[in-house]
RNA sequence: GGCGACGUGGCCAAGUGGUAAGGCGAGGGUCUGCAAAACCCUUAUGCGCGGGUUCGAUUCCCGCCGUCGCCUCCA
């Protein structure tokens, strides 16, 4: 089955057809870098990371652009978020930007999120934004007032088509005082005149000022992906006004559709309420990583659909951690067995027919995974296939019917799907990952403990196991000997 | 008030007009010197409530209740 994507624009699943055969141009709204990223960001960017990974795995050549907002994103009171951060930390605005942009990439790297191909910064694309604004003015979609430029929503009849709202139905300015220089209360700023000593300002045909928040995404996606590109992503919370404004600007400037598919991620909730900076109920990614391994966070995020909301809780994270552990333990078992085929102790019932049957079963899991992913990136369903496969593989190992061929196939599935696609299995984590000398020392202790056990000196045997456990080395006994792993 | 979602076992979470994936947890068991890991068995006659359509609805329609998101800065 080929890829189906739930398109927010049409509110239905559609077969995916890229503009250019075999290529995908995707744009995802990135963070405003004035503070550390939290788990809400993790949910969105891990989700799109997997989307991109799946597209690549499926053979598409992908260009993934995700902006960094470092100017123009205003707060309720009209103050720029970056300036607020600068004042808070008594730093230059661009120091704030640099600091939190690095922090953001640090977090994403830790989560195994592959870097976008281009991470354009708004402040580095002022000319492109000015140019686009000029085009909009020329085409009669924008107007200049007192050194600021506004987009006229009434000039674009389709305004509201993504979020499903109508201009007349919205109560503009209910909470934020409408600038009376606007012609229509819903008009939004493309360019804002800078006050006398505003720190972030650039020259423009309309005087010194700075760009509005929405225009950057239009200008930068156009520059790198073209007038019409394939997928536009982001969190649903930006559907209005941000995404709606992007569409209006871009389609009015270019006269062609902006993005063909809109994919919006559901919000991350805490106790049923959205995790957000303004509510202060957020957990930073750095904090979360103190308690949970990155793969567990990914596992948690991917065990729900990207476009559904997810509720964050310690119980949920614990469950994800355990689920991940079981899968990882099984992969480790596979690897050990594969490296030491003599330890397999194959049962007499392990016939070639049996092997063929197991390979066939693995193929079924492979198919289930693929069709789940092709069905609008249904990661929970795909993960389910992997988990059932895990039970089967353990069963086969227990019964002694898994031949090397079977082991190899199973490992490939974990590597490709768990690793390359979902990013929850990392090469190395399944292995001991420690230095050779350390491994040899542990083996030595295991030998000493084996002797103690033989002599029924269980106190000593347990002491060795406990001391190692305290150091993060877990020993596990089996009829075939003792194995170890890092906690 | 407007717009849009959602409500599935103790928790998380897929799904379908034909009779409920998976994970976590819990209980029992196998294995073990004991653990750990793994496996086996059990754990929703039921999918918010009330109607309707249908041979048949958890899945479609209507109403109600509840929760959430957006409308205002947030991924």
PDB file of C-alpha atoms in Angstrom, chain A residues 323-466:
ATOM      1  CA  UNK A 323       8.355  -1.231  26.805  1.00  0.00           C
ATOM      2  CA  UNK A 324      11.550   0.029  25.286  1.00  0.00           C
ATOM      3  CA  UNK A 325      13.623  -2.062  27.647  1.00  0.00           C
ATOM      4  CA  UNK A 326      11.932  -5.273  26.699  1.00  0.00           C
ATOM      5  CA  UNK A 327      12.515  -4.635  23.044  1.00  0.00           C
ATOM      6  CA  UNK A 328      16.088  -3.686  23.616  1.00  0.00           C
ATOM      7  CA  UNK A 329      16.736  -6.724  25.822  1.00  0.00           C
ATOM      8  CA  UNK A 330      15.490  -8.929  23.055  1.00  0.00           C
ATOM      9  CA  UNK A 331      17.712  -7.293  20.490  1.00  0.00           C
ATOM     10  CA  UNK A 332      20.646  -7.854  22.826  1.00  0.00           C
ATOM     11  CA  UNK A 333      19.706 -11.499  23.186  1.00  0.00           C
ATOM     12  CA  UNK A 334      19.593 -11.762  19.427  1.00  0.00           C
ATOM     13  CA  UNK A 335      22.980 -10.204  18.991  1.00  0.00           C
ATOM     14  CA  UNK A 336      24.595 -12.407  21.596  1.00  0.00           C
ATOM     15  CA  UNK A 337      23.057 -15.524  20.162  1.00  0.00           C
ATOM     16  CA  UNK A 338      24.101 -14.516  16.689  1.00  0.00           C
ATOM     17  CA  UNK A 339      27.673 -13.887  17.737  1.00  0.00           C
ATOM     18  CA  UNK A 340      27.808 -17.198  19.582  1.00  0.00           C
ATOM     19  CA  UNK A 341      25.802 -19.620  17.494  1.00  0.00           C
ATOM     20  CA  UNK A 342      27.242 -22.491  19.525  1.00  0.00           C
ATOM     21  CA  UNK A 343      25.161 -21.254  22.458  1.00  0.00           C
ATOM     22  CA  UNK A 344      21.919 -21.569  20.542  1.00  0.00           C
ATOM     23  CA  UNK A 345      21.296 -25.216  21.542  1.00  0.00           C
ATOM     24  CA  UNK A 346      18.864 -25.709  18.742  1.00  0.00           C
ATOM     25  CA  UNK A 347      16.010 -28.013  19.477  1.00  0.00           C
ATOM     26  CA  UNK A 348      15.435 -31.081  17.292  1.00  0.00           C
ATOM     27  CA  UNK A 349      12.207 -29.510  16.112  1.00  0.00           C
ATOM     28  CA  UNK A 350      14.202 -26.760  14.453  1.00  0.00           C
ATOM     29  CA  UNK A 351      13.860 -28.074  10.924  1.00  0.00           C
ATOM     30  CA  UNK A 352      14.384 -26.188   7.671  1.00  0.00           C
ATOM     31  CA  UNK A 353      10.610 -26.049   7.364  1.00  0.00           C
ATOM     32  CA  UNK A 354      10.429 -24.485  10.796  1.00  0.00           C
ATOM     33  CA  UNK A 355      13.026 -21.919   9.828  1.00  0.00           C
ATOM     34  CA  UNK A 356      11.125 -21.086   6.681  1.00  0.00           C
ATOM     35  CA  UNK A 357       7.995 -20.657   8.730  1.00  0.00           C
ATOM     36  CA  UNK A 358       9.705 -18.286  11.148  1.00  0.00           C
ATOM     37  CA  UNK A 359      11.149 -16.237   8.317  1.00  0.00           C
ATOM     38  CA  UNK A 360       7.664 -16.039   6.864  1.00  0.00           C
ATOM     39  CA  UNK A 361       6.336 -14.848  10.221  1.00  0.00           C
ATOM     40  CA  UNK A 362       8.982 -12.153  10.341  1.00  0.00           C
ATOM     41  CA  UNK A 363       7.979 -11.034   6.886  1.00  0.00           C
ATOM     42  CA  UNK A 364       4.437 -10.643   8.153  1.00  0.00           C
ATOM     43  CA  UNK A 365       5.659  -8.330  10.903  1.00  0.00           C
ATOM     44  CA  UNK A 366       7.637  -6.392   8.351  1.00  0.00           C
ATOM     45  CA  UNK A 367       4.514  -5.950   6.250  1.00  0.00           C
ATOM     46  CA  UNK A 368       2.455  -4.889   9.223  1.00  0.00           C
ATOM     47  CA  UNK A 369       5.018  -2.280  10.121  1.00  0.00           C
ATOM     48  CA  UNK A 370       5.210  -0.903   6.614  1.00  0.00           C
ATOM     49  CA  UNK A 371       1.476  -0.657   6.124  1.00  0.00           C
ATOM     50  CA  UNK A 372       1.051   1.001   9.513  1.00  0.00           C
ATOM     51  CA  UNK A 373       3.601   3.643   8.618  1.00  0.00           C
ATOM     52  CA  UNK A 374       2.078   4.140   5.205  1.00  0.00           C
ATOM     53  CA  UNK A 375      -1.267   4.730   6.833  1.00  0.00           C
ATOM     54  CA  UNK A 376      -0.593   8.311   7.879  1.00  0.00           C
ATOM     55  CA  UNK A 377       2.487   7.436   9.910  1.00  0.00           C
ATOM     56  CA  UNK A 378       0.618   5.280  12.399  1.00  0.00           C
ATOM     57  CA  UNK A 379       3.554   4.778  14.729  1.00  0.00           C
ATOM     58  CA  UNK A 380       1.562   3.234  17.602  1.00  0.00           C
ATOM     59  CA  UNK A 381       0.334   0.517  15.286  1.00  0.00           C
ATOM     60  CA  UNK A 382       3.807   0.041  13.829  1.00  0.00           C
ATOM     61  CA  UNK A 383       5.266  -0.141  17.306  1.00  0.00           C
ATOM     62  CA  UNK A 384       2.652  -2.735  18.186  1.00  0.00           C
ATOM     63  CA  UNK A 385       3.885  -4.964  15.386  1.00  0.00           C
ATOM     64  CA  UNK A 386       7.415  -4.670  16.694  1.00  0.00           C
ATOM     65  CA  UNK A 387       6.297  -5.508  20.200  1.00  0.00           C
ATOM     66  CA  UNK A 388       4.430  -8.597  19.116  1.00  0.00           C
ATOM     67  CA  UNK A 389       7.430  -9.618  17.124  1.00  0.00           C
ATOM     68  CA  UNK A 390       9.496  -9.194  20.262  1.00  0.00           C
ATOM     69  CA  UNK A 391       7.314 -11.677  22.104  1.00  0.00           C
ATOM     70  CA  UNK A 392       7.646 -14.133  19.249  1.00  0.00           C
ATOM     71  CA  UNK A 393      11.392 -13.793  18.999  1.00  0.00           C
ATOM     72  CA  UNK A 394      11.828 -14.370  22.726  1.00  0.00           C
ATOM     73  CA  UNK A 395       9.609 -17.408  22.469  1.00  0.00           C
ATOM     74  CA  UNK A 396      11.701 -18.790  19.619  1.00  0.00           C
ATOM     75  CA  UNK A 397      14.898 -18.233  21.536  1.00  0.00           C
ATOM     76  CA  UNK A 398      13.420 -19.910  24.602  1.00  0.00           C
ATOM     77  CA  UNK A 399      12.288 -22.888  22.586  1.00  0.00           C
ATOM     78  CA  UNK A 400      15.541 -23.179  20.692  1.00  0.00           C
ATOM     79  CA  UNK A 401      14.039 -22.916  17.247  1.00  0.00           C
ATOM     80  CA  UNK A 402      15.691 -19.725  16.068  1.00  0.00           C
ATOM     81  CA  UNK A 403      18.476 -20.448  13.627  1.00  0.00           C
ATOM     82  CA  UNK A 404      21.140 -17.921  12.690  1.00  0.00           C
ATOM     83  CA  UNK A 405      19.191 -17.066   9.588  1.00  0.00           C
ATOM     84  CA  UNK A 406      16.159 -16.230  11.685  1.00  0.00           C
ATOM     85  CA  UNK A 407      18.248 -14.201  14.103  1.00  0.00           C
ATOM     86  CA  UNK A 408      19.721 -12.207  11.291  1.00  0.00           C
ATOM     87  CA  UNK A 409      16.340 -11.402   9.784  1.00  0.00           C
ATOM     88  CA  UNK A 410      14.957 -10.339  13.140  1.00  0.00           C
ATOM     89  CA  UNK A 411      17.975  -8.139  13.843  1.00  0.00           C
ATOM     90  CA  UNK A 412      17.546  -6.492  10.471  1.00  0.00           C
ATOM     91  CA  UNK A 413      13.980  -5.589  11.304  1.00  0.00           C
ATOM     92  CA  UNK A 414      15.002  -4.035  14.596  1.00  0.00           C
ATOM     93  CA  UNK A 415      17.793  -2.121  12.927  1.00  0.00           C
ATOM     94  CA  UNK A 416      15.758  -0.881   9.999  1.00  0.00           C
ATOM     95  CA  UNK A 417      12.465  -0.153  11.698  1.00  0.00           C
ATOM     96  CA  UNK A 418      13.414   0.336  15.326  1.00  0.00           C
ATOM     97  CA  UNK A 419      16.663   2.054  14.402  1.00  0.00           C
ATOM     98  CA  UNK A 420      16.612   3.792  11.058  1.00  0.00           C
ATOM     99  CA  UNK A 421      12.910   4.606  11.012  1.00  0.00           C
ATOM    100  CA  UNK A 422      11.758   5.132  14.584  1.00  0.00           C
ATOM    101  CA  UNK A 423      15.102   5.954  16.139  1.00  0.00           C
ATOM    102  CA  UNK A 424      14.375   4.046  19.324  1.00  0.00           C
ATOM    103  CA  UNK A 425      17.084   1.478  18.791  1.00  0.00           C
ATOM    104  CA  UNK A 426      20.549   2.914  18.552  1.00  0.00           C
ATOM    105  CA  UNK A 427      23.507   0.892  17.417  1.00  0.00           C
ATOM    106  CA  UNK A 428      25.680   0.412  20.412  1.00  0.00           C
ATOM    107  CA  UNK A 429      23.038   0.819  23.083  1.00  0.00           C
ATOM    108  CA  UNK A 430      22.051  -2.774  22.721  1.00  0.00           C
ATOM    109  CA  UNK A 431      25.643  -3.836  23.023  1.00  0.00           C
ATOM    110  CA  UNK A 432      27.600  -3.314  26.176  1.00  0.00           C
ATOM    111  CA  UNK A 433      28.949  -0.069  24.848  1.00  0.00           C
ATOM    112  CA  UNK A 434      31.824  -0.132  27.281  1.00  0.00           C
ATOM    113  CA  UNK A 435      35.515  -0.436  26.798  1.00  0.00           C
ATOM    114  CA  UNK A 436      37.109  -3.797  26.207  1.00  0.00           C
ATOM    115  CA  UNK A 437      39.101  -3.750  29.385  1.00  0.00           C
ATOM    116  CA  UNK A 438      36.019  -2.997  31.427  1.00  0.00           C
ATOM    117  CA  UNK A 439      34.193  -5.835  29.727  1.00  0.00           C
ATOM    118  CA  UNK A 440      37.048  -8.188  30.496  1.00  0.00           C
ATOM    119  CA  UNK A 441      36.963  -7.159  34.153  1.00  0.00           C
ATOM    120  CA  UNK A 442      33.281  -7.841  34.350  1.00  0.00           C
ATOM    121  CA  UNK A 443      33.805 -11.257  32.759  1.00  0.00           C
ATOM    122  CA  UNK A 444      36.435 -11.940  35.370  1.00  0.00           C
ATOM    123  CA  UNK A 445      33.998 -11.116  38.159  1.00  0.00           C
ATOM    124  CA  UNK A 446      31.391 -13.299  36.549  1.00  0.00           C
ATOM    125  CA  UNK A 447      33.869 -16.187  36.603  1.00  0.00           C
ATOM    126  CA  UNK A 448      34.686 -15.628  40.250  1.00  0.00           C
ATOM    127  CA  UNK A 449      30.990 -15.512  41.031  1.00  0.00           C
ATOM    128  CA  UNK A 450      30.423 -18.735  39.100  1.00  0.00           C
ATOM    129  CA  UNK A 451      33.005 -20.432  41.259  1.00  0.00           C
ATOM    130  CA  UNK A 452      31.330 -19.132  44.377  1.00  0.00           C
ATOM    131  CA  UNK A 453      28.001 -20.410  43.152  1.00  0.00           C
ATOM    132  CA  UNK A 454      29.471 -23.777  42.402  1.00  0.00           C
ATOM    133  CA  UNK A 455      30.732 -23.887  45.970  1.00  0.00           C
ATOM    134  CA  UNK A 456      27.246 -22.829  47.140  1.00  0.00           C
ATOM    135  CA  UNK A 457      28.749 -19.695  48.548  1.00  0.00           C
ATOM    136  CA  UNK A 458      25.674 -17.666  47.635  1.00  0.00           C
ATOM    137  CA  UNK A 459      26.471 -14.840  49.967  1.00  0.00           C
ATOM    138  CA  UNK A 460      29.612 -14.081  48.000  1.00  0.00           C
ATOM    139  CA  UNK A 461      27.866 -14.654  44.684  1.00  0.00           C
ATOM    140  CA  UNK A 462      25.112 -12.234  45.610  1.00  0.00           C
ATOM    141  CA  UNK A 463      27.592  -9.709  46.916  1.00  0.00           C
ATOM    142  CA  UNK A 464      29.341  -9.646  43.556  1.00  0.00           C
ATOM    143  CA  UNK A 465      26.056  -9.265  41.748  1.00  0.00           C
ATOM    144  CA  UNK A 466      24.885  -6.500  44.077  1.00  0.00           C
TER     145      UNK A 466
END
